[in-house]
Amino acid sequence: MVPRAIKSLTTLAVVAIAISGSFRQPLDGINSQGDAAQSSSPLSQENDPDPTDFSAEELELLQRRFGVHGPQTQLAQLFTRGIDQFQPLRANTLSRLNRLKPSIQREAARHRINPMLITAILFDEIQHSKPGEDLPFVVHSGLVETHGPAQLGISELIHQGRLPADPTYQQIAAARDLLMDPDANIELLAAKLSRLKGELGLERDSILIASRSYVDAKAIAILAYLHNGKLDYPARVLRYMQDPALHGLIYSRIRPKPLPLI
């Protein structure tokens, strides 16, 4: 169990790094040698602090720096939980993730991101996507601002330097087509998480593992919060990262059936 004083100090240290544009020292307890598969362990002991708890001061700092928001309304959260219980939709989401598995594993290794974090974000965004929002005429109409399996927007391409700050209409149209390509979308998501790790002062080569330490779990919660911008999002992502079906999807291996002895 982490004492309250240590919890407060650790949390404020992580958030302070997020706010400081010049401080780039790595966090204690974060290294690049961990095995991402270890994240299948329980997130924390019963009396450990909840990494998704943010104080008012922390929220103010993150909102000022990154423009994040509060949680969804209680009705919206109830609707989200209801969708998660709809088994046919869950089965369809898992099927889509299975097709995306090679891209997830490739980009997680390339950008040094925990593949379960990428998978959890994709699961949530695909699971709760709006019907018809991936149709080309809807995408290019400008009625929706985020696209593809990870629900990324034009602004992320600008943050990554792949678009100018004031793109032309033709550049925006090409960017929307890029965001709708699943493989490109996953690469952009991994690059976004890597970019945010750098802005938080975390080591880019460090694969964060929630079960390894409270600091790692807190950093993952902040990354998830910064991706989606809603306060209830980190808890969902951390829960999905522990989902046995998602673990099996990412870490399972298909072994060839041995030939019978003659």
mmCIF file of C-alpha atoms in Angstrom:
data_model
loop_
_atom_site.group_PDB
_atom_site.id
_atom_site.type_symbol
_atom_site.label_atom_id
_atom_site.label_comp_id
_atom_site.label_asym_id
_atom_site.label_seq_id
_atom_site.Cartn_x
_atom_site.Cartn_y
_atom_site.Cartn_z
ATOM 1 C CA MET A 1 0.000 0.000 0.000
ATOM 2 C CA VAL A 2 1.297 3.460 -0.877
ATOM 3 C CA PRO A 3 1.013 5.872 2.065
ATOM 4 C CA ARG A 4 -1.175 8.918 1.481
ATOM 5 C CA ALA A 5 1.771 11.316 1.546
ATOM 6 C CA ILE A 6 3.659 9.277 -1.037
ATOM 7 C CA LYS A 7 0.544 9.008 -3.191
ATOM 8 C CA SER A 8 0.066 12.766 -3.135
ATOM 9 C CA LEU A 9 3.735 13.431 -3.864
ATOM 10 C CA THR A 10 3.842 10.917 -6.707
ATOM 11 C CA THR A 11 0.655 12.184 -8.311
ATOM 12 C CA LEU A 12 1.701 15.810 -8.112
ATOM 13 C CA ALA A 13 5.130 14.903 -9.495
ATOM 14 C CA VAL A 14 3.599 13.238 -12.552
ATOM 15 C CA VAL A 15 1.209 16.117 -13.165
ATOM 16 C CA ALA A 16 3.920 18.682 -12.534
ATOM 17 C CA ILE A 17 5.962 17.034 -15.265
ATOM 18 C CA ALA A 18 2.942 17.313 -17.558
ATOM 19 C CA ILE A 19 2.767 21.031 -16.903
ATOM 20 C CA SER A 20 6.458 21.857 -17.077
ATOM 21 C CA GLY A 21 7.592 22.292 -20.658
ATOM 22 C CA SER A 22 11.280 22.303 -19.745
ATOM 23 C CA PHE A 23 11.557 19.480 -17.213
ATOM 24 C CA ARG A 24 12.416 16.211 -18.926
ATOM 25 C CA GLN A 25 13.807 14.007 -16.166
ATOM 26 C CA PRO A 26 12.450 10.418 -16.153
ATOM 27 C CA LEU A 27 10.079 9.367 -13.381
ATOM 28 C CA ASP A 28 11.332 7.021 -10.684
ATOM 29 C CA GLY A 29 10.159 3.479 -11.188
ATOM 30 C CA ILE A 30 9.826 3.784 -14.955
ATOM 31 C CA ASN A 31 12.329 1.970 -17.118
ATOM 32 C CA SER A 32 12.482 0.419 -20.555
ATOM 33 C CA GLN A 33 13.286 -3.135 -19.515
ATOM 34 C CA GLY A 34 9.811 -4.317 -18.465
ATOM 35 C CA ASP A 35 7.841 -6.926 -20.368
ATOM 36 C CA ALA A 36 4.509 -5.524 -21.532
ATOM 37 C CA ALA A 37 2.899 -8.902 -21.009
ATOM 38 C CA GLN A 38 3.262 -8.390 -17.251
ATOM 39 C CA SER A 39 0.328 -5.998 -17.414
ATOM 40 C CA SER A 40 -1.959 -9.017 -17.127
ATOM 41 C CA SER A 41 -1.314 -8.942 -13.372
ATOM 42 C CA PRO A 42 -3.885 -7.274 -11.090
ATOM 43 C CA LEU A 43 -3.707 -3.505 -11.331
ATOM 44 C CA SER A 44 -3.196 -2.910 -7.617
ATOM 45 C CA GLN A 45 -3.695 -4.309 -4.174
ATOM 46 C CA GLU A 46 -7.001 -3.662 -2.430
ATOM 47 C CA ASN A 47 -5.742 -0.721 -0.367
ATOM 48 C CA ASP A 48 -3.514 0.838 -3.030
ATOM 49 C CA PRO A 49 -4.482 4.303 -4.320
ATOM 50 C CA ASP A 50 -6.633 4.597 -7.423
ATOM 51 C CA PRO A 51 -4.502 6.008 -10.268
ATOM 52 C CA THR A 52 -7.634 7.472 -11.886
ATOM 53 C CA ASP A 53 -8.300 9.760 -8.909
ATOM 54 C CA PHE A 54 -7.351 13.356 -9.741
ATOM 55 C CA SER A 55 -7.416 16.208 -7.248
ATOM 56 C CA ALA A 56 -8.946 19.572 -8.126
ATOM 57 C CA GLU A 57 -5.462 21.067 -8.425
ATOM 58 C CA GLU A 58 -4.308 18.332 -10.798
ATOM 59 C CA LEU A 59 -7.400 18.737 -12.968
ATOM 60 C CA GLU A 60 -6.895 22.484 -13.137
ATOM 61 C CA LEU A 61 -3.291 22.040 -14.249
ATOM 62 C CA LEU A 62 -4.155 19.452 -16.901
ATOM 63 C CA GLN A 63 -7.078 21.497 -18.182
ATOM 64 C CA ARG A 64 -4.913 24.591 -18.427
ATOM 65 C CA ARG A 65 -2.126 22.789 -20.305
ATOM 66 C CA PHE A 66 -4.016 20.268 -22.454
ATOM 67 C CA GLY A 67 -7.638 21.429 -22.516
ATOM 68 C CA VAL A 68 -9.145 18.254 -21.052
ATOM 69 C CA HIS A 69 -12.648 18.210 -19.580
ATOM 70 C CA GLY A 70 -14.660 16.704 -16.763
ATOM 71 C CA PRO A 71 -16.455 13.355 -16.953
ATOM 72 C CA GLN A 72 -19.394 12.504 -19.175
ATOM 73 C CA THR A 73 -22.810 13.062 -17.682
ATOM 74 C CA GLN A 74 -24.094 10.226 -15.509
ATOM 75 C CA LEU A 75 -26.650 9.344 -18.181
ATOM 76 C CA ALA A 76 -23.911 9.099 -20.824
ATOM 77 C CA GLN A 77 -21.781 6.940 -18.511
ATOM 78 C CA LEU A 78 -24.752 4.652 -17.894
ATOM 79 C CA PHE A 79 -25.314 4.361 -21.637
ATOM 80 C CA THR A 80 -21.625 3.530 -22.155
ATOM 81 C CA ARG A 81 -21.746 0.757 -19.553
ATOM 82 C CA GLY A 82 -24.883 -0.600 -21.194
ATOM 83 C CA ILE A 83 -23.176 -0.761 -24.582
ATOM 84 C CA ASP A 84 -20.271 -2.677 -23.021
ATOM 85 C CA GLN A 85 -22.708 -5.387 -21.897
ATOM 86 C CA PHE A 86 -24.078 -5.913 -25.412
ATOM 87 C CA GLN A 87 -22.326 -9.146 -26.382
ATOM 88 C CA PRO A 88 -22.888 -9.091 -30.185
ATOM 89 C CA LEU A 89 -21.299 -5.624 -30.346
ATOM 90 C CA ARG A 90 -18.407 -6.762 -28.151
ATOM 91 C CA ALA A 91 -17.850 -9.805 -30.365
ATOM 92 C CA ASN A 92 -17.791 -7.575 -33.460
ATOM 93 C CA THR A 93 -15.302 -5.206 -31.797
ATOM 94 C CA LEU A 94 -13.021 -8.108 -30.850
ATOM 95 C CA SER A 95 -13.215 -9.395 -34.421
ATOM 96 C CA ARG A 96 -12.138 -6.004 -35.778
ATOM 97 C CA LEU A 97 -9.295 -5.813 -33.270
ATOM 98 C CA ASN A 98 -8.125 -9.261 -34.304
ATOM 99 C CA ARG A 99 -7.761 -8.022 -37.886
ATOM 100 C CA LEU A 100 -5.837 -4.992 -36.576
ATOM 101 C CA LYS A 101 -3.543 -7.100 -34.370
ATOM 102 C CA PRO A 102 -0.500 -7.033 -36.725
ATOM 103 C CA SER A 103 -0.631 -3.231 -36.910
ATOM 104 C CA ILE A 104 -1.078 -2.925 -33.127
ATOM 105 C CA GLN A 105 1.927 -5.128 -32.403
ATOM 106 C CA ARG A 106 4.094 -3.480 -35.052
ATOM 107 C CA GLU A 107 3.395 0.110 -33.992
ATOM 108 C CA ALA A 108 3.571 -0.706 -30.276
ATOM 109 C CA ALA A 109 7.080 -2.095 -30.798
ATOM 110 C CA ARG A 110 8.078 0.759 -33.092
ATOM 111 C CA HIS A 111 6.981 3.546 -30.724
ATOM 112 C CA ARG A 112 7.669 1.662 -27.452
ATOM 113 C CA ILE A 113 4.043 1.788 -26.287
ATOM 114 C CA ASN A 114 2.365 -0.907 -24.196
ATOM 115 C CA PRO A 115 0.288 -2.813 -26.805
ATOM 116 C CA MET A 116 -2.477 -3.283 -24.246
ATOM 117 C CA LEU A 117 -2.839 0.506 -23.917
ATOM 118 C CA ILE A 118 -3.249 0.828 -27.693
ATOM 119 C CA THR A 119 -5.672 -2.115 -27.715
ATOM 120 C CA ALA A 120 -7.734 -0.735 -24.825
ATOM 121 C CA ILE A 121 -8.072 2.672 -26.512
ATOM 122 C CA LEU A 122 -9.041 1.057 -29.817
ATOM 123 C CA PHE A 123 -11.549 -1.213 -28.081
ATOM 124 C CA ASP A 124 -13.247 1.742 -26.412
ATOM 125 C CA GLU A 125 -13.298 3.945 -29.490
ATOM 126 C CA ILE A 126 -14.546 1.183 -31.813
ATOM 127 C CA GLN A 127 -17.069 -0.081 -29.262
ATOM 128 C CA HIS A 128 -18.610 3.360 -28.799
ATOM 129 C CA SER A 129 -18.312 4.721 -32.328
ATOM 130 C CA LYS A 130 -21.388 6.268 -33.911
ATOM 131 C CA PRO A 131 -23.105 4.418 -36.788
ATOM 132 C CA GLY A 132 -22.246 5.836 -40.192
ATOM 133 C CA GLU A 133 -19.459 8.139 -39.055
ATOM 134 C CA ASP A 134 -16.929 6.234 -41.183
ATOM 135 C CA LEU A 135 -18.840 6.772 -44.419
ATOM 136 C CA PRO A 136 -16.756 8.852 -46.870
ATOM 137 C CA PHE A 137 -19.399 11.552 -47.414
ATOM 138 C CA VAL A 138 -19.804 11.940 -43.637
ATOM 139 C CA VAL A 139 -16.024 12.067 -43.098
ATOM 140 C CA HIS A 140 -15.531 14.761 -45.760
ATOM 141 C CA SER A 141 -18.617 16.727 -44.761
ATOM 142 C CA GLY A 142 -16.898 18.089 -41.665
ATOM 143 C CA LEU A 143 -19.813 17.020 -39.465
ATOM 144 C CA VAL A 144 -17.504 14.849 -37.336
ATOM 145 C CA GLU A 145 -14.098 15.944 -36.082
ATOM 146 C CA THR A 146 -12.457 12.586 -35.300
ATOM 147 C CA HIS A 147 -12.009 9.612 -37.606
ATOM 148 C CA GLY A 148 -10.847 6.029 -37.830
ATOM 149 C CA PRO A 149 -10.612 3.263 -35.228
ATOM 150 C CA ALA A 150 -8.721 5.478 -32.744
ATOM 151 C CA GLN A 151 -10.934 8.526 -33.352
ATOM 152 C CA LEU A 152 -8.132 10.954 -34.185
ATOM 153 C CA GLY A 153 -8.576 14.441 -35.571
ATOM 154 C CA ILE A 154 -6.797 16.727 -38.001
ATOM 155 C CA SER A 155 -5.264 18.537 -35.022
ATOM 156 C CA GLU A 156 -3.157 15.471 -34.153
ATOM 157 C CA LEU A 157 -1.534 15.541 -37.576
ATOM 158 C CA ILE A 158 -0.693 19.190 -36.950
ATOM 159 C CA HIS A 159 0.743 18.352 -33.507
ATOM 160 C CA GLN A 160 2.939 15.695 -35.106
ATOM 161 C CA GLY A 161 4.157 18.083 -37.805
ATOM 162 C CA ARG A 162 2.495 16.113 -40.600
ATOM 163 C CA LEU A 163 0.282 19.043 -41.527
ATOM 164 C CA PRO A 164 0.930 22.790 -41.400
ATOM 165 C CA ALA A 165 -0.841 24.823 -38.750
ATOM 166 C CA ASP A 166 -3.169 26.253 -41.414
ATOM 167 C CA PRO A 167 -3.735 23.409 -43.896
ATOM 168 C CA THR A 168 -5.427 23.900 -47.244
ATOM 169 C CA TYR A 169 -8.724 22.267 -48.185
ATOM 170 C CA GLN A 170 -6.841 19.701 -50.287
ATOM 171 C CA GLN A 171 -4.502 18.888 -47.395
ATOM 172 C CA ILE A 172 -7.450 18.453 -45.024
ATOM 173 C CA ALA A 173 -9.178 16.116 -47.486
ATOM 174 C CA ALA A 174 -6.014 14.004 -47.841
ATOM 175 C CA ALA A 175 -5.582 13.979 -44.058
ATOM 176 C CA ARG A 176 -9.132 12.687 -43.572
ATOM 177 C CA ASP A 177 -8.469 9.887 -46.045
ATOM 178 C CA LEU A 178 -5.281 9.029 -44.135
ATOM 179 C CA LEU A 179 -7.112 8.952 -40.818
ATOM 180 C CA MET A 180 -9.664 6.549 -42.265
ATOM 181 C CA ASP A 181 -6.931 4.058 -43.189
ATOM 182 C CA PRO A 182 -6.837 1.630 -40.214
ATOM 183 C CA ASP A 183 -3.105 0.905 -40.375
ATOM 184 C CA ALA A 184 -2.212 4.594 -40.671
ATOM 185 C CA ASN A 185 -4.673 5.452 -37.900
ATOM 186 C CA ILE A 186 -3.048 3.004 -35.481
ATOM 187 C CA GLU A 187 0.412 4.319 -36.352
ATOM 188 C CA LEU A 188 -0.809 7.851 -35.636
ATOM 189 C CA LEU A 189 -2.284 6.723 -32.313
ATOM 190 C CA ALA A 190 1.011 5.134 -31.236
ATOM 191 C CA ALA A 191 2.858 8.265 -32.346
ATOM 192 C CA LYS A 192 0.391 10.408 -30.380
ATOM 193 C CA LEU A 193 0.969 8.416 -27.192
ATOM 194 C CA SER A 194 4.723 8.671 -27.744
ATOM 195 C CA ARG A 195 4.393 12.428 -28.260
ATOM 196 C CA LEU A 196 2.384 12.796 -25.057
ATOM 197 C CA LYS A 197 4.941 10.721 -23.156
ATOM 198 C CA GLY A 198 7.563 13.210 -24.255
ATOM 199 C CA GLU A 199 5.430 16.181 -23.192
ATOM 200 C CA LEU A 200 4.880 14.530 -19.795
ATOM 201 C CA GLY A 201 8.612 14.099 -19.354
ATOM 202 C CA LEU A 202 8.430 10.296 -19.525
ATOM 203 C CA GLU A 203 11.124 8.254 -21.216
ATOM 204 C CA ARG A 204 10.055 7.589 -24.796
ATOM 205 C CA ASP A 205 11.575 4.071 -24.631
ATOM 206 C CA SER A 206 9.753 3.151 -21.434
ATOM 207 C CA ILE A 207 6.875 0.701 -21.833
ATOM 208 C CA LEU A 208 4.508 1.683 -19.037
ATOM 209 C CA ILE A 209 3.023 -1.286 -17.167
ATOM 210 C CA ALA A 210 0.131 -0.533 -14.840
ATOM 211 C CA SER A 211 0.740 -3.540 -12.588
ATOM 212 C CA ARG A 212 4.399 -2.672 -12.050
ATOM 213 C CA SER A 213 3.977 0.499 -10.016
ATOM 214 C CA TYR A 214 1.560 3.239 -9.065
ATOM 215 C CA VAL A 215 3.668 5.715 -11.055
ATOM 216 C CA ASP A 216 3.269 3.670 -14.243
ATOM 217 C CA ALA A 217 -0.471 3.265 -13.640
ATOM 218 C CA LYS A 218 -0.854 7.005 -12.999
ATOM 219 C CA ALA A 219 1.088 7.842 -16.147
ATOM 220 C CA ILE A 220 -1.150 5.517 -18.185
ATOM 221 C CA ALA A 221 -4.246 7.135 -16.650
ATOM 222 C CA ILE A 222 -2.980 10.592 -17.650
ATOM 223 C CA LEU A 223 -2.157 9.426 -21.194
ATOM 224 C CA ALA A 224 -5.650 7.984 -21.563
ATOM 225 C CA TYR A 225 -7.166 11.187 -20.170
ATOM 226 C CA LEU A 226 -5.182 13.316 -22.606
ATOM 227 C CA HIS A 227 -6.183 11.120 -25.549
ATOM 228 C CA ASN A 228 -9.930 11.336 -24.977
ATOM 229 C CA GLY A 229 -10.304 14.431 -22.790
ATOM 230 C CA LYS A 230 -13.049 12.966 -20.561
ATOM 231 C CA LEU A 231 -12.386 12.301 -16.887
ATOM 232 C CA ASP A 232 -14.165 8.937 -16.789
ATOM 233 C CA TYR A 233 -12.115 7.610 -19.727
ATOM 234 C CA PRO A 234 -8.921 6.552 -17.845
ATOM 235 C CA ALA A 235 -10.806 4.126 -15.590
ATOM 236 C CA ARG A 236 -12.351 2.440 -18.626
ATOM 237 C CA VAL A 237 -9.007 2.126 -20.386
ATOM 238 C CA LEU A 238 -7.281 0.657 -17.335
ATOM 239 C CA ARG A 239 -10.164 -1.797 -16.962
ATOM 240 C CA TYR A 240 -9.965 -2.835 -20.606
ATOM 241 C CA MET A 241 -6.205 -3.326 -20.246
ATOM 242 C CA GLN A 242 -7.005 -6.092 -17.741
ATOM 243 C CA ASP A 243 -9.659 -7.731 -19.938
ATOM 244 C CA PRO A 244 -8.717 -11.436 -20.435
ATOM 245 C CA ALA A 245 -10.223 -11.511 -23.936
ATOM 246 C CA LEU A 246 -8.103 -8.534 -25.043
ATOM 247 C CA HIS A 247 -4.993 -10.095 -23.491
ATOM 248 C CA GLY A 248 -5.676 -13.343 -25.291
ATOM 249 C CA LEU A 249 -6.166 -11.481 -28.548
ATOM 250 C CA ILE A 250 -2.829 -9.663 -28.341
ATOM 251 C CA TYR A 251 -0.575 -12.261 -26.707
ATOM 252 C CA SER A 252 -1.995 -15.553 -27.989
ATOM 253 C CA ARG A 253 0.015 -17.651 -30.412
ATOM 254 C CA ILE A 254 -1.331 -20.129 -32.939
ATOM 255 C CA ARG A 255 0.745 -23.291 -32.801
ATOM 256 C CA PRO A 256 0.707 -25.627 -35.785
ATOM 257 C CA LYS A 257 -0.873 -28.981 -35.099
ATOM 258 C CA PRO A 258 1.873 -31.619 -34.814
ATOM 259 C CA LEU A 259 1.947 -34.261 -37.503
ATOM 260 C CA PRO A 260 0.856 -37.705 -36.346
ATOM 261 C CA LEU A 261 3.547 -40.278 -35.836
ATOM 262 C CA ILE A 262 3.499 -43.096 -38.354
#
